[in-house]
Short mmCIF file of C-alpha atoms in Angstrom, two decimals:
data_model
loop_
_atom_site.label_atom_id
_atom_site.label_comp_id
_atom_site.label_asym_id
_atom_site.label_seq_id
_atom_site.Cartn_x
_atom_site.Cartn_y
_atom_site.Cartn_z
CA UNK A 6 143.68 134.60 115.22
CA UNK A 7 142.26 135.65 111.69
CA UNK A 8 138.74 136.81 113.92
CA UNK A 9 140.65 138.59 116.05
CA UNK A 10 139.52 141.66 114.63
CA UNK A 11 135.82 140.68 114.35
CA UNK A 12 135.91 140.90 118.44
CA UNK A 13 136.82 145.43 118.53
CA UNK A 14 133.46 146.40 119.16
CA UNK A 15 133.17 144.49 122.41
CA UNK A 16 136.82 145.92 123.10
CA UNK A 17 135.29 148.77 124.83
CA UNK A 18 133.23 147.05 127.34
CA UNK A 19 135.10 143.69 128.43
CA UNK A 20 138.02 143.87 130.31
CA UNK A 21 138.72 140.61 130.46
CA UNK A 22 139.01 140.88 126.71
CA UNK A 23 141.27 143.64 126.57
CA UNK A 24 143.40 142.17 128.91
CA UNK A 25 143.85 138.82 127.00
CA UNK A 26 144.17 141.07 123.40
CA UNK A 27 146.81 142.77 124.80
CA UNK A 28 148.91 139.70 126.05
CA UNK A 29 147.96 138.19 122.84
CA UNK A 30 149.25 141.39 120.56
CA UNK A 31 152.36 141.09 123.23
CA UNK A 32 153.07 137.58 122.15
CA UNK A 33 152.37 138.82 118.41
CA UNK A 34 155.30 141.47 118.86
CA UNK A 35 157.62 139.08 119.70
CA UNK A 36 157.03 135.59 118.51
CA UNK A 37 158.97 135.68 115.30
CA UNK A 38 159.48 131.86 114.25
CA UNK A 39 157.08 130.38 116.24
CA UNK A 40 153.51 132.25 114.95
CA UNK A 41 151.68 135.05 113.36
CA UNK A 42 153.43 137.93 113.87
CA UNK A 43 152.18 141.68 114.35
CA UNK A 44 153.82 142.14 110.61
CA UNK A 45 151.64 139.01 109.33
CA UNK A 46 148.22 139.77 110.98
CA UNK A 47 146.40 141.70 108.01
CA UNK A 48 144.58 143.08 110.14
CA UNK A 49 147.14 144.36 113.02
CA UNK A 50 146.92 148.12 112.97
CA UNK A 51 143.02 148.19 113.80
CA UNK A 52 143.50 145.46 116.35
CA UNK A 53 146.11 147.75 118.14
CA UNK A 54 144.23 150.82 117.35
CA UNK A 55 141.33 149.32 118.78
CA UNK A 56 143.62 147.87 121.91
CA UNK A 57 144.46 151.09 122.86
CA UNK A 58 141.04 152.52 123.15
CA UNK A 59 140.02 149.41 124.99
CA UNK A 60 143.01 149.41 127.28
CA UNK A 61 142.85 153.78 128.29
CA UNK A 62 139.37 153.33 129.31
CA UNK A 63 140.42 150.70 132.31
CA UNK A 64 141.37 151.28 135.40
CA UNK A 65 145.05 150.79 135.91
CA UNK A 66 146.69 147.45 136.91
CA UNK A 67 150.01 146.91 137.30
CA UNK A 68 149.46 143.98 135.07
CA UNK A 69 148.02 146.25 132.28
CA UNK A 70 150.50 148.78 132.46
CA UNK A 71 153.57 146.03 131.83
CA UNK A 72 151.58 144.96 128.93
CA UNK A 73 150.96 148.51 127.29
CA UNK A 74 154.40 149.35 127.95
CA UNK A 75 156.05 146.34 126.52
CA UNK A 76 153.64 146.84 123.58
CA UNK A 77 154.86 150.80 123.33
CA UNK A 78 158.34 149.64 123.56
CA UNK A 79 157.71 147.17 120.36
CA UNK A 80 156.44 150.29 118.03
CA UNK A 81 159.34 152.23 119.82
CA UNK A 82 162.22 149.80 118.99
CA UNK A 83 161.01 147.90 115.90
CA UNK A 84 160.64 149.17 112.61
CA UNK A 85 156.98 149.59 111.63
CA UNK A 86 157.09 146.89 109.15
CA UNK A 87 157.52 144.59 112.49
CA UNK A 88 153.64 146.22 113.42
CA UNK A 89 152.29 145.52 109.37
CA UNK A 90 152.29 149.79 108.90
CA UNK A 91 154.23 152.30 108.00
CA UNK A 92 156.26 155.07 110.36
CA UNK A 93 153.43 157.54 110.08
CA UNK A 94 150.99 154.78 111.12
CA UNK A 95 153.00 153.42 114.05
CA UNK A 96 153.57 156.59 115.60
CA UNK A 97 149.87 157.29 115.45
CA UNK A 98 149.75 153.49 117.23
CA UNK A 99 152.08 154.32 119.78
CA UNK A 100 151.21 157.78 121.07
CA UNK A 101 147.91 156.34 122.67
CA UNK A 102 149.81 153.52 124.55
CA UNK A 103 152.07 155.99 126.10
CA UNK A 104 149.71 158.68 126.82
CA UNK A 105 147.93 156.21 128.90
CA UNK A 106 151.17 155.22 130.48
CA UNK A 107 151.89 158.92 131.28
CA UNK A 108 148.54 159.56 132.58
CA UNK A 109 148.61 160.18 136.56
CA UNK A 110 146.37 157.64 137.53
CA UNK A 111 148.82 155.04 135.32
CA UNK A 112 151.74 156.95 136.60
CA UNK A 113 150.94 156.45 140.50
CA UNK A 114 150.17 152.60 139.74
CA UNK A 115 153.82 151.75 138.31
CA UNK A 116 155.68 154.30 141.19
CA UNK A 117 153.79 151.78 143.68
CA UNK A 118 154.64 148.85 141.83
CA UNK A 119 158.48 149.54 141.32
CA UNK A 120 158.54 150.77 145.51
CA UNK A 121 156.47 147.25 146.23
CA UNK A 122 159.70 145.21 144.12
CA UNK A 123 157.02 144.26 141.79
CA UNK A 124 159.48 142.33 139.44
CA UNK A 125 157.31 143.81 135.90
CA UNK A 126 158.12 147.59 137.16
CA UNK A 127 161.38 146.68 138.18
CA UNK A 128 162.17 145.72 134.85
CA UNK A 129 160.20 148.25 132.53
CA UNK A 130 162.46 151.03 134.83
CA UNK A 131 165.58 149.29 134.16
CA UNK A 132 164.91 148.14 130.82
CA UNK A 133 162.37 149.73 129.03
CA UNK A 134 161.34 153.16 130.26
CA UNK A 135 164.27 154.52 129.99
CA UNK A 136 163.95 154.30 125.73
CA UNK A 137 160.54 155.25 126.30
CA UNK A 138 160.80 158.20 128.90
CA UNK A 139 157.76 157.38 131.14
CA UNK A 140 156.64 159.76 133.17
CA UNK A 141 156.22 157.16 136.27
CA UNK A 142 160.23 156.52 135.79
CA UNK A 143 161.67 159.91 135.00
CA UNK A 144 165.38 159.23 137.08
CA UNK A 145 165.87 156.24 135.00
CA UNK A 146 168.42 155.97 132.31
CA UNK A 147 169.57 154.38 129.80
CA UNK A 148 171.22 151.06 130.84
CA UNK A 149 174.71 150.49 129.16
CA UNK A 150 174.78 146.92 130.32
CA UNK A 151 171.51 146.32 128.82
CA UNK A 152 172.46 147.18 125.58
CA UNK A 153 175.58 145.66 125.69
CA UNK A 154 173.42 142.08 126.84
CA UNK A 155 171.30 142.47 123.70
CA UNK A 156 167.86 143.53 126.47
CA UNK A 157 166.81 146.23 124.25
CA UNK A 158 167.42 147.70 121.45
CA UNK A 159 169.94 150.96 121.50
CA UNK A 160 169.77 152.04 117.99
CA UNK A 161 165.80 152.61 118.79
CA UNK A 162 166.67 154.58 122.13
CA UNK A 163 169.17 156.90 120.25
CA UNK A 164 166.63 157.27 117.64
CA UNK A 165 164.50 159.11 119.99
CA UNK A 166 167.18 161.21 120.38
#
């Protein structure tokens, strides 16, 4: 984990490696208690800059969008000491992820996931598009039961505003 950010430079060129950095960053976001976190990495914010970069510059899989989304929704709904930076910094961390997201070619591949019942898409609609307002989701709103079952955060989603 600590060389993690030794491997950025090959981020451009190996998808295989952006696609395992990005499950591995997803795991980061959300493991409190049982590993390094996002928060603990020192070196976080240029792993996820670099992530980003990495990530735009593939085609789109349904796979990868679930990942960059669920990674958008963590520097949406967490504070930025959760990502090691501050609120400047994780805006600047998010906006890539989601302009990716919102990108047509991204767009078209989460529409035809969510009208094939791909189970990812289904959730990210129901769950976590609405907080982030994805273009591939645009009817979607807010779900009350979700925030009243603890599956996202609603303070973050009324932050937005």
């Amino acid at each position: 984990m600590a060389k993690l950010h030794e491997a950025l430079g090959e981020l451009d060129s190996d998808s295989e490696l952006v696609d395992h950095v990005g499950r591995l960053l997803h795991t980061m976001s959300d493991c409190g208690g049982m590993g390094i976190t996002l928060a603990d990495h020192p070196h976080a914010r240029a792993v996820v800059e670099a992530h980003a970069r990495g990530a735009g510059s593939l085609d789109p899989t349904a796979g990868r969008y679930f990942t960059l989304a669920l990674l958008a929704q963590h520097l949406t709904a967490q504070p930025p000491e959760a990502a090691g930076c501050t609120a400047e910094q994780q805006a600047a961390l998010r906006k890539p992820y989601v302009a990716v997201l919102d990108s047509e070619d991204w767009s078209r591949v989460a529409v035809a996931g969510l009208a094939a019942e791909d189970d990812r898409m289904r959730w990210l609609a129901d769950h976590r598009a609405p907080c982030l307002r994805l273009r591939a989701f645009p009817d979607r709103l807010p779900d009350p039961e979700a925030q009243r079952s603890g599956d996202r955060v609603p303070s973050a989603c009324t932050a937005l505003g």
